[in-house]
Coordinates of C-alpha atoms in Angstrom, one line a residue:
I1 CA -6.8 -153.2 -191.4
V2 CA -10.5 -152.1 -190.0
T3 CA -10.4 -153.3 -185.6
M4 CA -13.5 -151.5 -184.9
Q5 CA -11.9 -150.7 -181.2
P6 CA -13.9 -147.7 -180.7
G7 CA -11.1 -144.8 -180.9
V8 CA -8.7 -146.2 -183.1
A9 CA -8.6 -145.6 -186.5
P10 CA -8.7 -147.9 -189.5
V11 CA -4.0 -149.1 -190.1
E12 CA -2.9 -148.6 -193.5
A13 CA -0.9 -151.3 -194.9
G14 CA -1.7 -153.2 -192.2
V15 CA 0.1 -156.3 -191.0
I16 CA -2.2 -158.8 -187.9
V17 CA 0.1 -161.4 -186.7
V18 CA -1.4 -164.8 -185.5
E19 CA 0.3 -166.7 -182.7
D20 CA -1.5 -170.7 -182.3
G21 CA -4.5 -168.9 -183.3
R22 CA -4.7 -165.8 -181.3
I23 CA -3.8 -162.6 -182.4
T24 CA -0.2 -160.8 -180.9
C25 CA 0.2 -157.9 -183.4
V26 CA -1.7 -155.5 -185.0
G27 CA 0.4 -152.9 -186.7
R28 CA 2.1 -151.5 -190.2
A29 CA 4.5 -153.6 -192.0
P30 CA 8.4 -153.2 -191.1
D31 CA 8.5 -150.8 -194.5
A32 CA 5.7 -149.1 -194.5
P33 CA 5.7 -145.5 -193.6
G34 CA 2.9 -144.2 -190.9
A35 CA 3.2 -143.3 -187.1
V36 CA 1.3 -147.2 -186.1
P37 CA 3.9 -149.3 -184.0
V38 CA 5.7 -152.2 -186.4
C39 CA 4.8 -155.7 -186.2
K40 CA 7.8 -157.6 -186.0
L41 CA 8.0 -160.9 -187.8
P42 CA 8.4 -164.7 -186.4
A43 CA 11.4 -165.8 -188.4
D44 CA 8.9 -169.2 -189.2
V45 CA 5.8 -167.2 -190.2
K46 CA 3.7 -168.3 -193.2
L47 CA 2.9 -165.1 -195.1
Y48 CA -1.1 -164.3 -196.5
D49 CA -0.3 -161.5 -198.4
V50 CA -4.4 -160.1 -199.2
A51 CA -2.7 -156.5 -200.5
G52 CA -5.0 -154.1 -201.2
A53 CA -7.9 -156.0 -199.0
T54 CA -9.8 -154.7 -196.5
V55 CA -9.8 -156.9 -193.0
T56 CA -12.5 -156.3 -190.9
P57 CA -13.2 -158.8 -187.5
G58 CA -15.2 -161.8 -188.7
L59 CA -18.9 -160.6 -188.5
I60 CA -21.4 -161.9 -186.1
E61 CA -24.8 -163.3 -186.6
V62 CA -27.2 -163.1 -184.2
D63 CA -31.0 -164.2 -185.1
S64 CA -30.4 -168.0 -187.2
A65 CA -30.2 -171.6 -186.4
V66 CA -26.9 -171.8 -188.0
G67 CA -25.7 -175.6 -186.8
L68 CA -28.9 -176.2 -185.4
V69 CA -30.6 -177.4 -188.7
E70 CA -28.8 -178.4 -191.8
V71 CA -31.7 -179.4 -194.5
S72 CA -34.9 -178.5 -193.1
M73 CA -37.3 -180.9 -194.6
E74 CA -35.1 -183.9 -193.3
P75 CA -35.7 -184.3 -189.6
S76 CA -32.7 -186.5 -188.6
S77 CA -30.2 -183.6 -190.2
T78 CA -31.8 -180.8 -187.7
D79 CA -32.3 -180.4 -184.0
G80 CA -35.6 -180.9 -183.7
I81 CA -38.2 -179.1 -180.9
A82 CA -37.1 -180.3 -177.6
G83 CA -40.7 -180.3 -175.7
R84 CA -43.8 -178.6 -176.9
R85 CA -44.0 -176.5 -173.6
S86 CA -44.7 -172.4 -173.1
V87 CA -42.0 -172.8 -171.1
A88 CA -38.4 -174.7 -171.8
A89 CA -35.8 -172.3 -170.4
E90 CA -33.5 -175.3 -169.0
V91 CA -33.2 -176.3 -172.8
R92 CA -29.3 -175.3 -173.8
A93 CA -29.2 -174.8 -177.7
A94 CA -25.5 -176.1 -177.5
D95 CA -26.5 -179.5 -176.5
G96 CA -27.9 -179.8 -180.2
V97 CA -25.4 -178.0 -182.4
R98 CA -23.4 -180.0 -185.2
L99 CA -20.6 -178.1 -186.3
A100 CA -20.1 -180.7 -189.4
S101 CA -22.6 -178.5 -191.4
R102 CA -22.8 -177.1 -194.6
A103 CA -24.0 -174.4 -193.4
V104 CA -22.0 -173.5 -190.6
D105 CA -19.4 -173.8 -193.3
A106 CA -21.9 -171.5 -195.6
A107 CA -21.8 -168.9 -192.9
R108 CA -17.9 -168.4 -192.5
W109 CA -17.4 -168.2 -196.1
G110 CA -19.3 -165.5 -196.0
G111 CA -17.0 -164.3 -193.4
V112 CA -19.5 -164.7 -190.4
T113 CA -17.3 -166.2 -187.4
T114 CA -19.3 -166.0 -184.4
V115 CA -23.0 -167.2 -184.5
V116 CA -25.7 -166.6 -181.3
V117 CA -28.1 -169.6 -182.0
A118 CA -31.7 -170.3 -179.4
P119 CA -32.9 -173.5 -179.3
L120 CA -35.9 -174.6 -182.4
G121 CA -39.5 -174.5 -182.1
A122 CA -42.3 -171.9 -180.8
A123 CA -42.3 -172.1 -176.7
L124 CA -42.8 -168.7 -174.8
V125 CA -39.7 -169.5 -173.6
A126 CA -37.8 -171.0 -175.9
G127 CA -34.4 -172.0 -173.7
Q128 CA -31.2 -170.9 -173.7
G129 CA -28.8 -169.8 -176.2
V130 CA -25.0 -170.0 -176.9
A131 CA -22.6 -168.2 -178.7
Y132 CA -19.9 -169.6 -181.2
H133 CA -17.4 -169.6 -183.2
T134 CA -17.8 -171.2 -187.0
S135 CA -14.7 -173.5 -187.2
G136 CA -14.6 -176.8 -184.6
K137 CA -15.0 -180.3 -184.5
V138 CA -18.2 -180.7 -182.0
I139 CA -19.4 -177.4 -179.7
D140 CA -17.1 -177.7 -176.8
D141 CA -13.9 -176.6 -179.4
A142 CA -16.2 -174.2 -180.8
W143 CA -18.3 -171.7 -178.2
I144 CA -17.9 -168.1 -176.6
A145 CA -20.2 -168.3 -173.9
N146 CA -23.0 -171.3 -173.2
P147 CA -25.6 -169.8 -172.6
S148 CA -25.0 -166.4 -174.2
S149 CA -28.8 -165.7 -173.3
M150 CA -31.9 -166.6 -172.8
H151 CA -34.8 -166.1 -175.7
V152 CA -38.5 -165.7 -175.9
H153 CA -40.9 -165.3 -178.3
L154 CA -44.1 -162.5 -178.5
G155 CA -46.6 -162.5 -181.0
E156 CA -47.8 -165.1 -183.4
R157 CA -45.0 -167.5 -183.5
A158 CA -45.7 -168.6 -179.8
K159 CA -49.6 -168.8 -180.3
K160 CA -50.6 -172.4 -180.0
K161 CA -54.0 -174.1 -181.0
G162 CA -54.9 -175.6 -177.6
R163 CA -53.1 -172.8 -175.7
P164 CA -55.7 -170.2 -174.6
L165 CA -52.6 -168.4 -172.3
V166 CA -50.3 -167.7 -174.8
G167 CA -53.0 -167.7 -177.7
S168 CA -53.2 -164.2 -176.6
H169 CA -50.7 -161.0 -177.0
S170 CA -51.9 -160.5 -173.3
G171 CA -51.3 -164.2 -172.5
Q172 CA -48.1 -164.2 -173.2
I173 CA -46.7 -161.5 -171.5
A174 CA -49.0 -162.5 -168.7
L175 CA -47.2 -165.9 -168.7
L176 CA -43.8 -164.3 -168.8
R177 CA -44.5 -162.4 -165.9
T178 CA -45.9 -165.0 -163.5
T179 CA -42.9 -167.1 -164.8
L180 CA -39.8 -164.6 -163.9
L181 CA -42.1 -163.7 -160.4
R182 CA -41.4 -167.0 -159.6
A183 CA -38.1 -167.3 -160.7
A184 CA -37.3 -163.4 -158.7
E185 CA -39.3 -165.1 -155.8
L186 CA -36.7 -167.9 -156.0
A187 CA -34.1 -166.0 -156.1
A188 CA -35.3 -163.8 -153.3
A189 CA -35.4 -166.9 -150.6
P190 CA -32.9 -167.8 -148.0
A191 CA -31.0 -170.6 -149.3
K192 CA -31.8 -172.9 -146.3
A193 CA -35.7 -171.5 -145.9
G194 CA -38.3 -174.2 -146.6
D195 CA -41.6 -174.7 -147.2
D196 CA -43.2 -177.4 -149.6
E197 CA -43.4 -174.8 -153.0
L198 CA -40.4 -173.1 -152.4
A199 CA -39.0 -177.0 -152.4
R200 CA -41.1 -177.7 -155.5
M201 CA -39.3 -174.5 -156.6
R202 CA -35.7 -175.6 -156.5
R203 CA -36.4 -178.4 -158.0
D204 CA -37.8 -176.6 -161.5
P205 CA -35.0 -176.7 -164.1
S206 CA -36.8 -173.6 -165.7
L207 CA -37.0 -171.4 -162.9
L208 CA -33.0 -171.8 -162.2
A209 CA -32.5 -171.2 -165.7
L210 CA -33.8 -168.0 -165.1
L211 CA -32.3 -166.9 -162.0
P212 CA -29.6 -165.3 -163.6
V213 CA -32.0 -163.8 -166.0
V214 CA -33.7 -161.9 -163.4
G215 CA -30.5 -161.8 -161.4
G216 CA -29.5 -159.8 -164.5
T217 CA -26.4 -161.6 -165.2
L218 CA -27.5 -163.1 -168.8
P219 CA -29.8 -160.9 -171.6
L220 CA -33.2 -162.1 -172.1
V221 CA -33.5 -161.7 -176.4
V222 CA -36.9 -161.4 -176.7
H223 CA -37.7 -161.7 -180.4
A224 CA -40.7 -159.5 -181.2
D225 CA -42.1 -157.5 -184.4
R226 CA -45.1 -155.8 -182.9
A227 CA -45.0 -152.3 -181.1
G228 CA -47.4 -153.2 -178.6
D229 CA -45.2 -156.2 -177.6
I230 CA -41.7 -154.5 -177.5
A231 CA -43.6 -151.4 -175.5
A232 CA -44.4 -154.6 -173.1
A233 CA -41.0 -155.7 -173.3
L234 CA -39.8 -152.8 -171.8
R235 CA -42.2 -152.8 -168.9
L236 CA -40.9 -156.2 -168.0
R237 CA -37.6 -154.9 -168.0
V238 CA -38.3 -152.1 -165.6
E239 CA -40.4 -154.7 -163.4
F240 CA -37.5 -157.2 -163.2
G241 CA -34.4 -155.1 -163.7
L242 CA -34.1 -157.5 -167.2
Q243 CA -30.8 -157.0 -169.4
L244 CA -33.4 -156.9 -172.6
V245 CA -32.2 -157.1 -176.0
I246 CA -34.7 -156.7 -178.8
V247 CA -34.5 -158.5 -182.2
G248 CA -36.9 -158.7 -185.4
G249 CA -37.8 -155.4 -184.4
A250 CA -40.0 -154.8 -187.6
E251 CA -42.2 -152.1 -185.6
A252 CA -39.3 -150.9 -182.9
W253 CA -38.9 -147.4 -184.6
V254 CA -42.8 -146.7 -183.4
V255 CA -41.2 -147.1 -179.7
A256 CA -37.6 -145.4 -180.7
D257 CA -37.7 -143.0 -178.2
R258 CA -38.2 -145.8 -175.4
L259 CA -36.0 -147.7 -176.6
A260 CA -33.0 -145.2 -176.2
E261 CA -34.5 -143.6 -173.3
A262 CA -34.1 -147.4 -172.1
G263 CA -30.9 -147.9 -173.5
V264 CA -32.2 -151.2 -174.7
P265 CA -30.6 -152.4 -178.4
V266 CA -32.5 -153.1 -181.4
V267 CA -31.4 -156.2 -183.7
L268 CA -33.4 -155.9 -186.9
S269 CA -34.2 -159.0 -188.4
P270 CA -34.2 -158.8 -191.1
V271 CA -33.1 -154.9 -191.9
A272 CA -35.9 -154.7 -194.2
A273 CA -39.1 -156.0 -192.8
R274 CA -41.9 -156.1 -195.0
P275 CA -45.4 -154.9 -193.9
Y276 CA -47.3 -158.5 -194.9
T277 CA -48.6 -159.6 -192.0
F278 CA -50.8 -157.5 -189.0
Q279 CA -47.2 -158.2 -186.8
T280 CA -45.3 -155.8 -189.2
A281 CA -48.1 -153.9 -190.5
L282 CA -45.8 -150.7 -189.6
A283 CA -42.3 -152.0 -190.7
R284 CA -40.4 -149.4 -193.4
D285 CA -37.7 -149.6 -195.2
D286 CA -35.7 -146.7 -193.2
A287 CA -36.6 -148.6 -190.0
A288 CA -32.5 -148.9 -189.2
V289 CA -31.7 -145.1 -189.9
V290 CA -35.2 -144.3 -187.7
L291 CA -33.8 -146.0 -184.8
H292 CA -30.5 -144.5 -184.7
A293 CA -31.2 -141.0 -185.4
A294 CA -33.0 -141.8 -182.1
G295 CA -30.1 -143.1 -179.8
V296 CA -31.2 -146.5 -180.3
R297 CA -28.0 -148.9 -180.1
L298 CA -28.3 -150.6 -183.6
G299 CA -27.5 -154.6 -184.3
I300 CA -27.9 -156.4 -188.2
A301 CA -29.4 -160.2 -189.1
T302 CA -30.6 -162.0 -191.3
G303 CA -32.6 -163.9 -189.8
S304 CA -32.0 -167.5 -191.6
S305 CA -29.9 -170.3 -191.2
H306 CA -29.1 -170.7 -195.4
N307 CA -28.6 -167.7 -195.5
A308 CA -26.2 -165.8 -192.8
R309 CA -23.5 -165.6 -195.7
N310 CA -25.4 -163.1 -197.0
L311 CA -25.1 -160.9 -192.9
R312 CA -23.0 -158.5 -194.9
W313 CA -25.0 -157.3 -197.7
A314 CA -28.1 -157.0 -195.6
A315 CA -26.1 -153.9 -193.6
G316 CA -24.7 -153.1 -197.0
L317 CA -28.8 -152.4 -197.8
A318 CA -29.5 -150.4 -194.2
V319 CA -26.8 -148.5 -195.7
A320 CA -28.2 -148.1 -198.7
Y321 CA -31.3 -146.1 -196.7
G322 CA -29.5 -143.8 -195.2
L323 CA -27.7 -145.4 -192.4
P324 CA -23.9 -144.5 -192.0
H325 CA -21.0 -147.1 -193.0
D326 CA -19.7 -147.5 -189.5
V327 CA -22.9 -147.5 -188.2
A328 CA -23.4 -150.6 -190.2
L329 CA -20.3 -152.1 -190.0
A330 CA -20.3 -151.8 -186.2
A331 CA -23.7 -153.4 -186.3
I332 CA -22.9 -156.8 -187.6
T333 CA -19.6 -156.6 -185.7
R334 CA -18.6 -154.8 -182.3
A335 CA -22.8 -154.1 -181.7
P336 CA -23.8 -157.2 -181.0
A337 CA -21.6 -158.5 -178.9
E338 CA -21.9 -155.5 -176.8
F339 CA -25.1 -156.5 -176.3
L340 CA -24.7 -159.5 -175.4
G341 CA -21.3 -159.0 -172.7
L342 CA -19.0 -160.7 -175.5
A343 CA -17.2 -157.5 -176.3
D344 CA -14.2 -158.6 -174.1
R345 CA -14.1 -161.8 -176.7
T346 CA -15.4 -161.3 -180.1
G347 CA -16.3 -158.7 -182.5
Q348 CA -13.1 -156.7 -182.6
I349 CA -9.2 -156.7 -183.8
A350 CA -7.3 -157.0 -180.7
V351 CA -4.3 -158.3 -179.3
G352 CA -4.7 -161.8 -177.4
R353 CA -8.2 -163.0 -179.1
V354 CA -8.8 -165.0 -180.9
A355 CA -8.1 -164.6 -184.7
E356 CA -11.6 -164.0 -186.1
L357 CA -10.8 -162.4 -189.6
V358 CA -12.6 -161.4 -192.4
A359 CA -10.4 -160.0 -195.7
F360 CA -12.3 -158.4 -198.7
D361 CA -10.8 -157.0 -201.7
G362 CA -13.7 -153.9 -201.7
D363 CA -16.1 -152.3 -199.6
P364 CA -17.3 -155.3 -197.3
L365 CA -21.2 -153.9 -197.5
R366 CA -21.0 -153.8 -201.7
L367 CA -22.3 -157.2 -203.8
G368 CA -19.7 -156.6 -205.8
S369 CA -16.8 -157.6 -203.5
H370 CA -15.6 -160.6 -202.6
V371 CA -14.0 -162.7 -199.2
V372 CA -10.4 -163.1 -200.1
L373 CA -9.7 -164.6 -196.6
V374 CA -11.3 -165.8 -193.6
A375 CA -9.3 -166.7 -190.0
V376 CA -11.2 -168.6 -187.4
G377 CA -8.4 -169.3 -184.8
R378 CA -6.1 -171.4 -186.5
R379 CA -8.4 -172.4 -189.5
V380 CA -7.2 -170.1 -192.8
E381 CA -8.6 -170.3 -195.8
V382 CA -8.3 -168.0 -199.0
R383 CA -10.5 -166.9 -201.3
P384 CA -13.8 -169.3 -200.5
R385 CA -16.4 -169.9 -202.3
Q386 CA -19.9 -170.9 -201.9
R387 CA -20.3 -174.6 -203.4

C-alpha cells in the first residue's frame, strides 16, 4: 500500500478497512510480520483480496472536461458555453456536470477518482472550477470543493475576433489586471461605504466571484503555455498576492527558476507537448525533469476528457524521460491536491478520509499493468474494463 502520506513508507502485506465509505484502518494483516500496526477486521467484513497488487490513492485529473462533455459533436450531450464574454467569473462548472456519463465511468475505470473541471469555452476568465469524485448520482453527492479554483486562459485560446483587447497577449494581461484591480478595490471598500460606482460593483457577479481570488483564499489556475504569458502571470501574482497555479506549461521550463523562487506549481498538460505552434515553440520532452530539477512543484494532467483514463501513463511517460518514479506518482495524486488546497480531503490514503483506492497488478505507471480494483466511497469495482 503506497499511502502517499509524506514520510510514510509503503505497507507490505497491507490491509485497508473501509466502513460506510471511509477508511478506518490502514495497517498489516493479522498474520503478517512487521512493525506496522495490525488492522482488526470487523466480523461481517466483505474481503477483497488483491494479493500481489500495488494499492495507491485514487488518481487526480485537473485539466479535463470530464462530466461536461459526453459526445463532442453532439451539443445536447455537452454543457456548452455559458456566454461569449471575456470575463465570466461567476459561471460555476458544477452547475453543468453530469455524472451519468461514459467519460466519468472511463476515467474511474482507469483509476481516476477525482477530477477538477472548469467551465467550457475560451473566455479570458472562464469561471469557477469544481473538484469532485467520479461516483455519484448528481454533483451534490460527489463534490469535494465547489468552487475549487478560478480559471483563466492566456494565449491563443482566449483570442476572439472582434474583441481587440483580448486579441493580443498584452491586451489579455491588461484586461485581467483591470478586472483584478476592480475586485481588489471592492474587497478593500468599507462595507457601508456607498457611491454609485461601488453600488454597481457590489451587484457585479463576476467581481463578487473574484473576491476570494484577490483575498488569496481561492487558487487562480492560469492555463498558459507560452513562457512570456507564464512570466506575466507571475507578475500579477506579486501585484495581487494571488495563490497561483499554472496548467499547460509547455514552455514553463524556460522560467523554471522564477517559478521555483515564487513557489508556484506547474501542472504539465500534456506532459510532452509538441512544438507545433508559436505557443509551444520551446516545448521539450523532458520538461518535467527540468522543472523538478529546478525545484518547481510538479503536477501532471492529460488535458483530455475522454482520455483522462490514461493519466497514469502520462506520468509514466515523464518517468521514461527521467522524472523520478515517486515524483511522477505524487504528480497525479498528492501534489495536485496540495496545489488546490485539497490535501486534507483527497490524494492520500489515510484514516478518516473517503475511500479513494486503486489496486494495480503491476507498476501503476507502466503500460502493461491493469487496474484490478477501484473504490470511491461505498462504490467498489473489481477488474473494471474499458468498454
